[in-house]
């Protein structure tokens, strides 16, 4: 049975992810089925985690935890699913037909009167801080095998066919596309996670439906971004020093492409249209619109009022999001942005927090237990050895990507406070013989491990420091991250230049 325990854990988590994926797929078709699958997903994840903790420590999780923890976790997952399904109704009342912007069609943004637009799953349009914003969720079109680039489009469709677009209404202007480059900071610095996001977002990117030419700005900007336009004079007028400095210093633009075309400025992202993406992406578009010089809107679009609207729009985090980030995520994201780190979604923050807490508790409990044994405040009793097995080193194989081997372990029985306990535990000291009676200490904190000596307590303490430190580092990187080294060097150079 012990041989199958790791596979029970792996299978449980795989099943949980499958249920979560199915629930997301069924959200638009059946709310009841999605809710049921979300609940089953929560129960599966929590029960697997508890089984892993119980089997890994060789102890028993209290029955109340077995019942309460899955129910609470399932309730959280169902609540998050409900929030995702109903946010459009809470904001705009209902979905409505879009009145501006572009529609998806085979990887291009086409006009609203296009005869053959691509499939749009969800559309929401509303006013926000003086701007008109639009969000849409769309899926990839069937790929024509005779079309140029069909192989690349097929790969994109297989990876993820769901994409989201967020658009901001602007006066009609020529086309201008600004896209971040992968590996822009190499060879000095590497950003593999950001490069991965750039690549993933590029699969569903909507290009303006007309021919574009490359446009060079300056060495630093061209190193970070690729610029294409239908009108070089418009691109030169729009990409002023202030606009370029804004885009270079804002971390959002490092992973998102932006397009100006017709009456819309837009960005796209791989994945479903969520509340976080709708408000976060539209806020950055509004901030960019406010930086573009007023003469650009007046000369190229013939609109003298839009510059004042864009400049007067309150794009601060609290005002634009309206407290949707909650009492915890709002200050966390404000701090992360100040540290030049990407903001976290509610799901990401919850996941990181749960993992960090689990790691801290997994390390803190044995640390406290071993310290109690070292200072002689833990209960002492006698252990009768029922079985004793010698471990072996085993071998490691590159073909199976695993190692064989085991530690010394002892199965015994002890009496504490009038209650008899049967335990199985790893053994650090020299292995005893069957029938030996040994003086041991019992950890005062769950899971009440058997510590045969100070050496065993020190071993437990050192091993437990690993998950404790890992959890603390994850919490630090989530809630109070330090700016990247390249950002610290850049800020230090700017401070020196100012002084």
Tab-separated table of C-alpha atoms in Angstrom:
chain	number	residue	atom	x	y	z
A	1	UNK	CA	0.000	0.000	0.000
A	2	UNK	CA	2.863	2.384	0.793
A	3	UNK	CA	4.057	2.104	-2.817
A	4	UNK	CA	0.762	3.555	-4.110
A	5	UNK	CA	0.521	6.505	-1.706
A	6	UNK	CA	2.521	8.928	-3.940
A	7	UNK	CA	0.321	8.009	-6.904
A	8	UNK	CA	-2.808	8.701	-4.848
A	9	UNK	CA	-1.493	12.223	-4.240
A	10	UNK	CA	-0.509	12.818	-7.884
A	11	UNK	CA	-3.787	11.365	-9.138
A	12	UNK	CA	-5.803	13.508	-6.740
A	13	UNK	CA	-4.182	16.753	-7.893
A	14	UNK	CA	-4.469	15.765	-11.577
A	15	UNK	CA	-8.165	15.004	-11.068
A	16	UNK	CA	-8.615	18.371	-9.353
A	17	UNK	CA	-7.056	20.239	-12.288
A	18	UNK	CA	-9.202	18.285	-14.766
A	19	UNK	CA	-12.365	19.186	-12.844
A	20	UNK	CA	-11.271	22.830	-12.705
A	21	UNK	CA	-10.667	22.858	-16.472
A	22	UNK	CA	-14.051	21.255	-17.177
A	23	UNK	CA	-15.790	23.754	-14.897
A	24	UNK	CA	-14.235	26.655	-16.795
A	25	UNK	CA	-15.327	25.164	-20.103
A	26	UNK	CA	-18.927	24.699	-18.910
A	27	UNK	CA	-19.339	28.164	-17.382
A	28	UNK	CA	-20.975	29.614	-20.509
A	29	UNK	CA	-23.166	26.565	-21.153
A	30	UNK	CA	-24.454	25.382	-17.796
A	31	UNK	CA	-24.048	27.293	-14.543
A	32	UNK	CA	-25.321	24.352	-12.487
A	33	UNK	CA	-22.845	21.890	-13.993
A	34	UNK	CA	-19.994	24.382	-13.546
A	35	UNK	CA	-20.931	24.930	-9.896
A	36	UNK	CA	-21.006	21.181	-9.227
A	37	UNK	CA	-17.615	20.714	-10.874
A	38	UNK	CA	-16.137	23.641	-8.940
A	39	UNK	CA	-17.358	22.064	-5.699
A	40	UNK	CA	-15.923	18.658	-6.630
A	41	UNK	CA	-12.662	20.368	-7.574
A	42	UNK	CA	-12.437	22.039	-4.168
A	43	UNK	CA	-13.162	18.802	-2.332
A	44	UNK	CA	-10.618	16.898	-4.441
A	45	UNK	CA	-7.821	19.422	-3.919
A	46	UNK	CA	-8.381	19.770	-0.192
A	47	UNK	CA	-8.866	16.057	0.471
A	48	UNK	CA	-5.716	15.231	-1.516
A	49	UNK	CA	-3.733	17.838	0.417
A	50	UNK	CA	-4.958	16.441	3.732
A	51	UNK	CA	-4.183	12.872	2.671
A	52	UNK	CA	-0.696	13.969	1.612
A	53	UNK	CA	-0.155	15.651	4.969
A	54	UNK	CA	-1.499	12.654	6.894
A	55	UNK	CA	0.423	10.022	4.930
A	56	UNK	CA	3.585	12.119	4.779
A	57	UNK	CA	3.736	12.594	8.534
A	58	UNK	CA	2.628	9.084	9.433
A	59	UNK	CA	-0.117	10.534	11.614
A	60	UNK	CA	-3.848	11.081	11.557
A	61	UNK	CA	-5.493	14.385	10.725
A	62	UNK	CA	-8.304	15.189	13.208
A	63	UNK	CA	-11.714	14.213	11.878
A	64	UNK	CA	-13.040	17.759	12.168
A	65	UNK	CA	-10.321	18.988	9.779
A	66	UNK	CA	-11.173	16.261	7.288
A	67	UNK	CA	-14.737	17.581	7.190
A	68	UNK	CA	-14.317	21.334	7.658
A	69	UNK	CA	-11.314	21.966	5.404
A	70	UNK	CA	-12.767	20.414	2.199
A	71	UNK	CA	-16.098	22.173	2.769
A	72	UNK	CA	-14.406	25.554	3.285
A	73	UNK	CA	-12.099	25.078	0.302
A	74	UNK	CA	-14.974	23.980	-1.938
A	75	UNK	CA	-17.016	26.988	-0.825
A	76	UNK	CA	-14.127	29.285	-1.746
A	77	UNK	CA	-13.764	27.731	-5.204
A	78	UNK	CA	-17.527	27.904	-5.866
A	79	UNK	CA	-17.627	31.534	-4.719
A	80	UNK	CA	-14.752	32.457	-7.028
A	81	UNK	CA	-16.506	30.704	-9.921
A	82	UNK	CA	-19.733	32.582	-9.197
A	83	UNK	CA	-17.874	35.898	-9.052
A	84	UNK	CA	-16.279	35.180	-12.425
A	85	UNK	CA	-19.606	34.245	-14.038
A	86	UNK	CA	-21.565	37.225	-12.695
A	87	UNK	CA	-19.113	40.150	-12.797
A	88	UNK	CA	-20.422	41.411	-16.130
A	89	UNK	CA	-23.990	41.543	-14.839
A	90	UNK	CA	-22.835	43.338	-11.694
A	91	UNK	CA	-20.952	45.996	-13.689
A	92	UNK	CA	-22.933	46.583	-16.866
A	93	UNK	CA	-26.266	44.938	-16.125
A	94	UNK	CA	-25.966	42.651	-19.156
A	95	UNK	CA	-23.861	41.998	-22.213
A	96	UNK	CA	-24.563	44.277	-25.135
A	97	UNK	CA	-23.566	44.712	-28.743
A	98	UNK	CA	-20.405	46.734	-29.106
A	99	UNK	CA	-20.655	50.242	-30.574
A	100	UNK	CA	-16.985	50.877	-31.416
A	101	UNK	CA	-13.700	49.105	-31.865
A	102	UNK	CA	-12.793	46.009	-33.829
A	103	UNK	CA	-14.006	42.431	-34.145
A	104	UNK	CA	-11.715	39.378	-34.372
A	105	UNK	CA	-11.290	37.691	-37.743
A	106	UNK	CA	-8.484	35.203	-38.323
A	107	UNK	CA	-6.000	37.049	-36.154
A	108	UNK	CA	-6.950	40.531	-37.315
A	109	UNK	CA	-9.073	43.306	-35.886
A	110	UNK	CA	-11.746	44.107	-38.470
A	111	UNK	CA	-14.480	46.752	-38.616
A	112	UNK	CA	-17.908	46.201	-37.064
A	113	UNK	CA	-19.521	45.906	-40.507
A	114	UNK	CA	-17.214	43.082	-41.612
A	115	UNK	CA	-19.250	40.363	-43.372
A	116	UNK	CA	-17.507	37.437	-41.676
A	117	UNK	CA	-16.327	38.243	-38.126
A	118	UNK	CA	-14.940	35.534	-35.904
A	119	UNK	CA	-16.838	33.916	-33.029
A	120	UNK	CA	-17.201	36.238	-30.005
A	121	UNK	CA	-18.183	34.495	-26.771
A	122	UNK	CA	-18.780	37.494	-24.501
A	123	UNK	CA	-18.981	41.269	-24.942
A	124	UNK	CA	-19.332	43.985	-22.303
A	125	UNK	CA	-19.248	47.745	-22.860
A	126	UNK	CA	-19.614	50.544	-20.299
A	127	UNK	CA	-18.417	54.003	-19.259
A	128	UNK	CA	-15.486	54.274	-16.884
A	129	UNK	CA	-14.002	57.520	-15.537
A	130	UNK	CA	-15.070	59.495	-18.601
A	131	UNK	CA	-13.924	56.814	-21.092
A	132	UNK	CA	-15.901	54.248	-23.033
A	133	UNK	CA	-14.344	50.805	-22.572
A	134	UNK	CA	-15.083	47.494	-24.244
A	135	UNK	CA	-14.183	43.945	-23.310
A	136	UNK	CA	-14.678	40.860	-25.443
A	137	UNK	CA	-13.815	37.189	-25.226
A	138	UNK	CA	-13.329	35.339	-28.500
A	139	UNK	CA	-12.127	32.009	-29.819
A	140	UNK	CA	-9.851	31.238	-32.716
A	141	UNK	CA	-11.389	30.676	-36.134
A	142	UNK	CA	-11.090	27.323	-37.888
A	143	UNK	CA	-7.785	27.274	-39.695
A	144	UNK	CA	-7.748	27.116	-43.476
A	145	UNK	CA	-4.966	24.671	-44.451
A	146	UNK	CA	-4.368	26.644	-47.680
A	147	UNK	CA	-3.901	29.930	-45.870
A	148	UNK	CA	-0.419	31.348	-45.396
A	149	UNK	CA	0.810	30.691	-41.849
A	150	UNK	CA	-1.769	27.968	-41.279
A	151	UNK	CA	0.721	25.780	-39.399
A	152	UNK	CA	1.468	28.528	-36.855
A	153	UNK	CA	-2.226	29.315	-36.474
A	154	UNK	CA	-2.964	25.629	-35.874
A	155	UNK	CA	-0.374	25.468	-33.097
A	156	UNK	CA	-1.906	28.546	-31.477
A	157	UNK	CA	-5.375	27.037	-31.690
A	158	UNK	CA	-4.216	23.815	-30.056
A	159	UNK	CA	-2.440	25.631	-27.218
A	160	UNK	CA	-5.375	27.843	-26.278
A	161	UNK	CA	-8.264	28.983	-28.464
A	162	UNK	CA	-9.721	31.454	-25.942
A	163	UNK	CA	-8.492	35.054	-25.917
A	164	UNK	CA	-9.675	38.363	-24.507
A	165	UNK	CA	-9.553	41.888	-25.891
A	166	UNK	CA	-9.895	45.148	-23.965
A	167	UNK	CA	-10.528	48.314	-26.002
A	168	UNK	CA	-10.714	52.024	-25.235
A	169	UNK	CA	-12.647	54.383	-27.513
A	170	UNK	CA	-10.512	57.145	-29.020
A	171	UNK	CA	-10.893	59.546	-31.957
A	172	UNK	CA	-10.198	57.925	-35.334
A	173	UNK	CA	-6.451	57.814	-36.038
A	174	UNK	CA	-4.080	55.879	-38.338
A	175	UNK	CA	-2.821	52.454	-37.303
A	176	UNK	CA	0.059	52.130	-34.853
A	177	UNK	CA	1.139	48.890	-33.141
A	178	UNK	CA	3.670	48.755	-30.278
A	179	UNK	CA	4.713	45.226	-29.258
A	180	UNK	CA	7.237	44.171	-26.599
A	181	UNK	CA	10.222	42.114	-27.654
A	182	UNK	CA	11.277	38.865	-26.009
A	183	UNK	CA	14.795	38.857	-24.601
A	184	UNK	CA	14.829	42.654	-24.567
A	185	UNK	CA	17.027	42.821	-21.462
A	186	UNK	CA	19.569	40.218	-22.578
A	187	UNK	CA	22.445	39.615	-22.163
A	188	UNK	CA	22.605	41.653	-18.949
A	189	UNK	CA	19.341	40.335	-17.488
A	190	UNK	CA	17.025	37.425	-18.196
A	191	UNK	CA	13.237	37.578	-17.827
A	192	UNK	CA	11.962	34.105	-18.803
A	193	UNK	CA	8.538	34.494	-17.143
A	194	UNK	CA	7.837	37.794	-18.865
A	195	UNK	CA	9.095	36.435	-22.184
A	196	UNK	CA	6.728	33.489	-21.794
A	197	UNK	CA	3.789	35.867	-21.243
A	198	UNK	CA	4.739	37.887	-24.318
A	199	UNK	CA	4.857	34.734	-26.440
A	200	UNK	CA	1.575	33.402	-25.082
A	201	UNK	CA	-0.252	36.708	-25.581
A	202	UNK	CA	1.010	36.922	-29.163
A	203	UNK	CA	-1.016	33.838	-30.200
A	204	UNK	CA	-4.337	35.681	-29.963
A	205	UNK	CA	-3.092	39.171	-30.821
A	206	UNK	CA	-5.389	41.128	-33.175
A	207	UNK	CA	-3.462	43.048	-35.817
A	208	UNK	CA	-5.061	46.021	-37.590
A	209	UNK	CA	-6.682	44.891	-40.831
A	210	UNK	CA	-4.338	46.769	-43.177
A	211	UNK	CA	-0.710	46.792	-44.232
A	212	UNK	CA	1.810	48.108	-41.703
A	213	UNK	CA	5.435	49.158	-42.114
A	214	UNK	CA	8.215	48.959	-39.542
A	215	UNK	CA	9.113	52.199	-37.815
A	216	UNK	CA	12.309	52.936	-35.902
A	217	UNK	CA	12.204	55.325	-32.949
A	218	UNK	CA	15.491	55.297	-31.016
A	219	UNK	CA	18.013	52.701	-29.902
A	220	UNK	CA	16.618	52.091	-26.407
A	221	UNK	CA	12.969	52.006	-27.427
A	222	UNK	CA	13.673	49.811	-30.453
A	223	UNK	CA	15.568	47.408	-28.220
A	224	UNK	CA	12.472	46.944	-26.060
A	225	UNK	CA	9.625	47.282	-28.568
A	226	UNK	CA	8.727	46.588	-32.173
A	227	UNK	CA	6.790	49.448	-33.801
A	228	UNK	CA	4.723	49.140	-36.987
A	229	UNK	CA	2.434	51.774	-38.458
A	230	UNK	CA	0.367	52.748	-41.486
A	231	UNK	CA	1.552	56.364	-41.203
A	232	UNK	CA	5.140	57.108	-40.099
A	233	UNK	CA	4.338	60.770	-39.466
A	234	UNK	CA	1.561	59.816	-37.048
A	235	UNK	CA	3.888	57.364	-35.267
A	236	UNK	CA	6.555	60.053	-34.881
A	237	UNK	CA	4.003	62.517	-33.496
A	238	UNK	CA	2.505	59.996	-31.050
A	239	UNK	CA	5.734	58.468	-29.714
A	240	UNK	CA	7.115	61.559	-28.031
A	241	UNK	CA	9.777	61.512	-25.350
A	242	UNK	CA	7.116	61.502	-22.607
A	243	UNK	CA	5.184	58.630	-24.198
A	244	UNK	CA	8.323	56.556	-24.688
A	245	UNK	CA	9.501	57.206	-21.117
A	246	UNK	CA	6.083	56.227	-19.796
A	247	UNK	CA	6.071	52.933	-21.694
A	248	UNK	CA	9.676	52.131	-20.840
A	249	UNK	CA	9.102	52.654	-17.117
A	250	UNK	CA	5.727	50.920	-16.769
A	251	UNK	CA	6.011	47.158	-16.279
A	252	UNK	CA	2.575	46.474	-17.835
A	253	UNK	CA	3.859	47.385	-21.294
A	254	UNK	CA	6.676	44.845	-20.957
A	255	UNK	CA	4.209	41.993	-21.596
A	256	UNK	CA	1.286	43.646	-23.468
A	257	UNK	CA	1.048	44.862	-27.033
A	258	UNK	CA	-0.977	48.006	-27.794
A	259	UNK	CA	-2.642	49.001	-31.053
A	260	UNK	CA	-4.133	52.322	-32.222
A	261	UNK	CA	-6.492	51.952	-35.171
A	262	UNK	CA	-9.674	53.699	-36.173
A	263	UNK	CA	-11.763	54.624	-33.141
A	264	UNK	CA	-10.115	52.217	-30.699
A	265	UNK	CA	-6.950	51.565	-28.769
A	266	UNK	CA	-6.718	47.928	-27.675
A	267	UNK	CA	-4.690	45.146	-26.155
A	268	UNK	CA	-5.283	41.401	-26.105
A	269	UNK	CA	-4.377	38.615	-23.757
A	270	UNK	CA	-4.487	34.837	-23.865
A	271	UNK	CA	-7.283	33.448	-21.706
A	272	UNK	CA	-10.821	34.335	-20.698
A	273	UNK	CA	-12.057	37.878	-20.123
A	274	UNK	CA	-11.981	38.334	-16.350
A	275	UNK	CA	-12.814	41.278	-14.137
A	276	UNK	CA	-9.137	41.763	-13.315
A	277	UNK	CA	-8.143	41.877	-16.981
A	278	UNK	CA	-11.011	44.180	-17.914
A	279	UNK	CA	-10.202	46.845	-15.349
A	280	UNK	CA	-6.428	46.396	-15.213
A	281	UNK	CA	-5.884	46.544	-18.974
A	282	UNK	CA	-8.383	49.353	-19.617
A	283	UNK	CA	-6.712	51.438	-16.891
A	284	UNK	CA	-3.333	51.170	-18.593
A	285	UNK	CA	-4.862	52.119	-21.955
A	286	UNK	CA	-6.450	55.188	-20.353
A	287	UNK	CA	-3.130	56.129	-18.780
A	288	UNK	CA	-1.419	55.876	-22.172
A	289	UNK	CA	-4.144	57.987	-23.812
A	290	UNK	CA	-3.551	60.709	-21.204
A	291	UNK	CA	0.177	60.851	-21.999
A	292	UNK	CA	-0.286	61.205	-25.764
A	293	UNK	CA	0.076	64.950	-26.604
A	294	UNK	CA	-3.113	66.904	-27.268
A	295	UNK	CA	-1.979	68.023	-30.776
A	296	UNK	CA	-1.975	64.360	-31.874
A	297	UNK	CA	-5.720	64.066	-31.264
A	298	UNK	CA	-6.384	67.518	-32.680
A	299	UNK	CA	-4.300	67.224	-35.864
A	300	UNK	CA	-4.682	63.563	-36.758
A	301	UNK	CA	-8.227	62.983	-35.505
A	302	UNK	CA	-9.728	66.462	-35.583
A	303	UNK	CA	-10.894	66.126	-31.975
A	304	UNK	CA	-10.060	68.948	-29.560
A	305	UNK	CA	-12.096	67.595	-26.632
A	306	UNK	CA	-10.584	64.116	-26.200
A	307	UNK	CA	-7.243	65.340	-24.824
A	308	UNK	CA	-9.033	67.126	-21.966
A	309	UNK	CA	-11.172	64.036	-21.281
A	310	UNK	CA	-8.104	61.770	-21.177
A	311	UNK	CA	-6.123	64.182	-18.991
A	312	UNK	CA	-9.046	64.649	-16.581
A	313	UNK	CA	-9.764	60.927	-16.170
A	314	UNK	CA	-8.826	59.596	-12.722
A	315	UNK	CA	-6.667	56.554	-13.524
A	316	UNK	CA	-5.412	55.944	-9.994
A	317	UNK	CA	-5.601	52.325	-8.890
A	318	UNK	CA	-8.310	52.872	-6.270
A	319	UNK	CA	-10.526	55.096	-8.402
A	320	UNK	CA	-10.357	53.015	-11.554
A	321	UNK	CA	-10.813	49.639	-9.883
A	322	UNK	CA	-13.325	50.916	-7.343
A	323	UNK	CA	-12.011	48.754	-4.519
A	324	UNK	CA	-12.515	45.546	-6.521
A	325	UNK	CA	-9.097	44.362	-5.437
A	326	UNK	CA	-10.334	44.074	-1.854
A	327	UNK	CA	-8.736	45.241	1.373
A	328	UNK	CA	-5.768	42.893	0.890
A	329	UNK	CA	-5.018	42.694	-2.834
A	330	UNK	CA	-5.272	46.448	-3.433
A	331	UNK	CA	-2.356	47.412	-1.136
A	332	UNK	CA	-0.411	44.326	-2.214
A	333	UNK	CA	-0.620	45.276	-5.894
A	334	UNK	CA	0.195	48.913	-5.168
A	335	UNK	CA	3.353	47.779	-3.380
A	336	UNK	CA	4.207	45.301	-6.152
A	337	UNK	CA	3.865	47.949	-8.836
A	338	UNK	CA	6.082	50.300	-6.818
A	339	UNK	CA	8.650	47.483	-6.694
A	340	UNK	CA	8.368	46.986	-10.481
A	341	UNK	CA	6.713	43.598	-10.103
A	342	UNK	CA	3.715	42.344	-12.051
A	343	UNK	CA	0.427	42.641	-10.074
A	344	UNK	CA	-1.302	39.478	-8.888
A	345	UNK	CA	-4.868	38.398	-9.557
A	346	UNK	CA	-7.170	37.274	-6.773
A	347	UNK	CA	-6.719	33.628	-7.777
A	348	UNK	CA	-2.939	33.996	-7.892
A	349	UNK	CA	-2.835	35.765	-4.524
A	350	UNK	CA	-5.062	33.131	-2.920
A	351	UNK	CA	-2.996	30.289	-4.352
A	352	UNK	CA	0.309	31.819	-3.269
A	353	UNK	CA	-1.027	32.564	0.204
A	354	UNK	CA	-2.358	29.039	0.706
A	355	UNK	CA	0.911	27.478	-0.478
A	356	UNK	CA	2.993	29.831	1.689
A	357	UNK	CA	0.860	29.125	4.776
A	358	UNK	CA	1.027	25.372	4.145
A	359	UNK	CA	4.821	25.477	3.835
A	360	UNK	CA	5.192	27.651	6.939
A	361	UNK	CA	2.938	25.390	9.018
A	362	UNK	CA	4.620	22.274	7.615
A	363	UNK	CA	7.957	23.614	8.839
A	364	UNK	CA	6.891	25.514	11.951
A	365	UNK	CA	5.175	22.596	13.696
A	366	UNK	CA	8.213	20.239	13.644
A	367	UNK	CA	10.539	23.158	14.457
A	368	UNK	CA	8.587	23.928	17.620
A	369	UNK	CA	8.333	20.228	18.423
A	370	UNK	CA	12.095	19.670	18.100
A	371	UNK	CA	12.862	22.799	20.150
A	372	UNK	CA	10.536	21.554	22.898
A	373	UNK	CA	12.440	18.258	22.938
A	374	UNK	CA	15.825	19.980	23.036
A	375	UNK	CA	14.879	22.083	26.080
A	376	UNK	CA	13.283	19.049	27.842
A	377	UNK	CA	9.714	20.328	27.998
A	378	UNK	CA	8.146	17.609	25.830
A	379	UNK	CA	6.463	14.524	27.383
A	380	UNK	CA	8.713	11.537	28.049
A	381	UNK	CA	7.711	7.886	27.911
A	382	UNK	CA	8.990	4.451	26.919
A	383	UNK	CA	8.648	2.946	23.452
A	384	UNK	CA	8.366	-0.810	22.983
A	385	UNK	CA	9.834	-1.798	19.624
A	386	UNK	CA	7.494	-4.065	17.631
A	387	UNK	CA	9.384	-3.972	14.326
A	388	UNK	CA	12.717	-2.521	13.185
A	389	UNK	CA	13.801	-2.340	9.551
A	390	UNK	CA	17.175	-1.353	8.208
A	391	UNK	CA	17.134	1.060	5.292
A	392	UNK	CA	19.344	0.847	2.237
A	393	UNK	CA	20.967	3.394	-0.018
A	394	UNK	CA	19.547	2.112	-3.304
A	395	UNK	CA	20.429	3.429	-6.728
A	396	UNK	CA	19.333	6.231	-9.041
A	397	UNK	CA	18.470	5.727	-12.713
A	398	UNK	CA	18.327	8.410	-15.396
A	399	UNK	CA	16.045	6.181	-17.463
A	400	UNK	CA	13.311	6.039	-14.817
A	401	UNK	CA	14.106	9.559	-13.495
A	402	UNK	CA	13.940	8.268	-9.936
A	403	UNK	CA	15.828	6.639	-7.095
A	404	UNK	CA	15.256	3.567	-4.961
A	405	UNK	CA	16.132	3.331	-1.304
A	406	UNK	CA	14.686	3.767	2.179
A	407	UNK	CA	15.487	5.071	5.654
A	408	UNK	CA	15.656	3.108	8.886
A	409	UNK	CA	12.250	2.936	10.506
A	410	UNK	CA	10.715	1.522	13.623
A	411	UNK	CA	7.179	0.512	14.511
A	412	UNK	CA	6.474	0.619	18.210
A	413	UNK	CA	3.971	1.193	20.976
A	414	UNK	CA	3.941	3.629	23.869
A	415	UNK	CA	1.530	4.708	26.594
A	416	UNK	CA	0.961	8.390	27.321
A	417	UNK	CA	-1.659	9.820	29.689
A	418	UNK	CA	-3.271	6.416	29.947
A	419	UNK	CA	-3.693	6.011	26.188
A	420	UNK	CA	-1.832	3.428	24.103
A	421	UNK	CA	-0.403	4.625	20.791
A	422	UNK	CA	0.980	2.563	17.893
A	423	UNK	CA	3.408	4.539	15.733
A	424	UNK	CA	5.717	4.109	12.763
A	425	UNK	CA	8.620	6.522	12.558
A	426	UNK	CA	11.942	7.038	10.849
A	427	UNK	CA	14.893	6.242	13.084
A	428	UNK	CA	18.005	8.406	13.244
A	429	UNK	CA	19.938	6.667	16.064
A	430	UNK	CA	21.397	3.159	15.792
A	431	UNK	CA	18.572	0.747	14.972
A	432	UNK	CA	17.197	-1.110	18.052
A	433	UNK	CA	16.141	-4.755	18.136
A	434	UNK	CA	12.595	-6.061	18.290
A	435	UNK	CA	11.340	-6.082	21.879
A	436	UNK	CA	13.680	-3.339	23.123
A	437	UNK	CA	12.189	-0.733	25.463
A	438	UNK	CA	13.616	2.732	24.892
A	439	UNK	CA	13.247	6.125	26.546
A	440	UNK	CA	11.803	8.581	24.026
A	441	UNK	CA	10.213	12.019	23.931
A	442	UNK	CA	6.867	12.722	22.257
A	443	UNK	CA	6.423	15.977	20.381
A	444	UNK	CA	3.872	18.138	22.228
A	445	UNK	CA	2.498	19.589	18.959
A	446	UNK	CA	0.568	17.711	16.290
A	447	UNK	CA	1.533	15.336	14.743
A	448	UNK	CA	3.290	14.276	17.974
A	449	UNK	CA	6.402	12.650	16.459
A	450	UNK	CA	8.596	10.237	18.396
A	451	UNK	CA	12.066	11.691	19.094
A	452	UNK	CA	14.514	9.101	20.331
A	453	UNK	CA	17.364	11.502	21.187
A	454	UNK	CA	18.710	15.027	20.891
A	455	UNK	CA	20.332	13.988	17.634
A	456	UNK	CA	16.931	13.114	16.189
A	457	UNK	CA	15.487	16.434	17.425
A	458	UNK	CA	18.313	18.377	15.726
A	459	UNK	CA	17.763	16.409	12.503
A	460	UNK	CA	14.028	17.202	12.541
A	461	UNK	CA	14.787	20.861	13.248
A	462	UNK	CA	17.191	21.196	10.317
A	463	UNK	CA	14.913	19.386	7.865
A	464	UNK	CA	11.880	21.445	8.940
A	465	UNK	CA	13.745	24.680	8.297
A	466	UNK	CA	13.558	24.027	4.537
A	467	UNK	CA	9.746	24.325	4.093
A	468	UNK	CA	9.639	27.072	6.733
A	469	UNK	CA	12.139	29.207	4.837
A	470	UNK	CA	10.524	28.372	1.489
A	471	UNK	CA	7.125	29.501	2.763
A	472	UNK	CA	8.568	32.683	4.250
A	473	UNK	CA	10.392	33.510	0.998
A	474	UNK	CA	7.224	32.887	-1.049
A	475	UNK	CA	5.238	35.186	1.251
A	476	UNK	CA	7.957	37.825	1.011
A	477	UNK	CA	8.066	37.580	-2.798
A	478	UNK	CA	4.271	37.899	-2.936
A	479	UNK	CA	3.508	40.612	-0.386
A	480	UNK	CA	6.732	42.603	-0.093
A	481	UNK	CA	8.907	41.833	-3.125
A	482	UNK	CA	12.205	43.528	-3.719
A	483	UNK	CA	12.694	45.347	-7.036
A	484	UNK	CA	14.692	43.321	-9.591
A	485	UNK	CA	18.437	43.890	-9.641
A	486	UNK	CA	18.336	45.639	-13.027
A	487	UNK	CA	15.660	48.027	-11.686
A	488	UNK	CA	17.698	48.766	-8.567
A	489	UNK	CA	20.746	49.533	-10.713
A	490	UNK	CA	18.675	51.770	-12.999
A	491	UNK	CA	17.135	53.676	-10.084
A	492	UNK	CA	20.520	54.086	-8.453
A	493	UNK	CA	21.954	55.499	-11.683
A	494	UNK	CA	19.023	57.903	-12.017
A	495	UNK	CA	19.454	59.098	-8.424
A	496	UNK	CA	23.156	59.647	-9.045
A	497	UNK	CA	22.398	61.623	-12.212
A	498	UNK	CA	19.904	63.839	-10.376
A	499	UNK	CA	22.266	64.460	-7.451
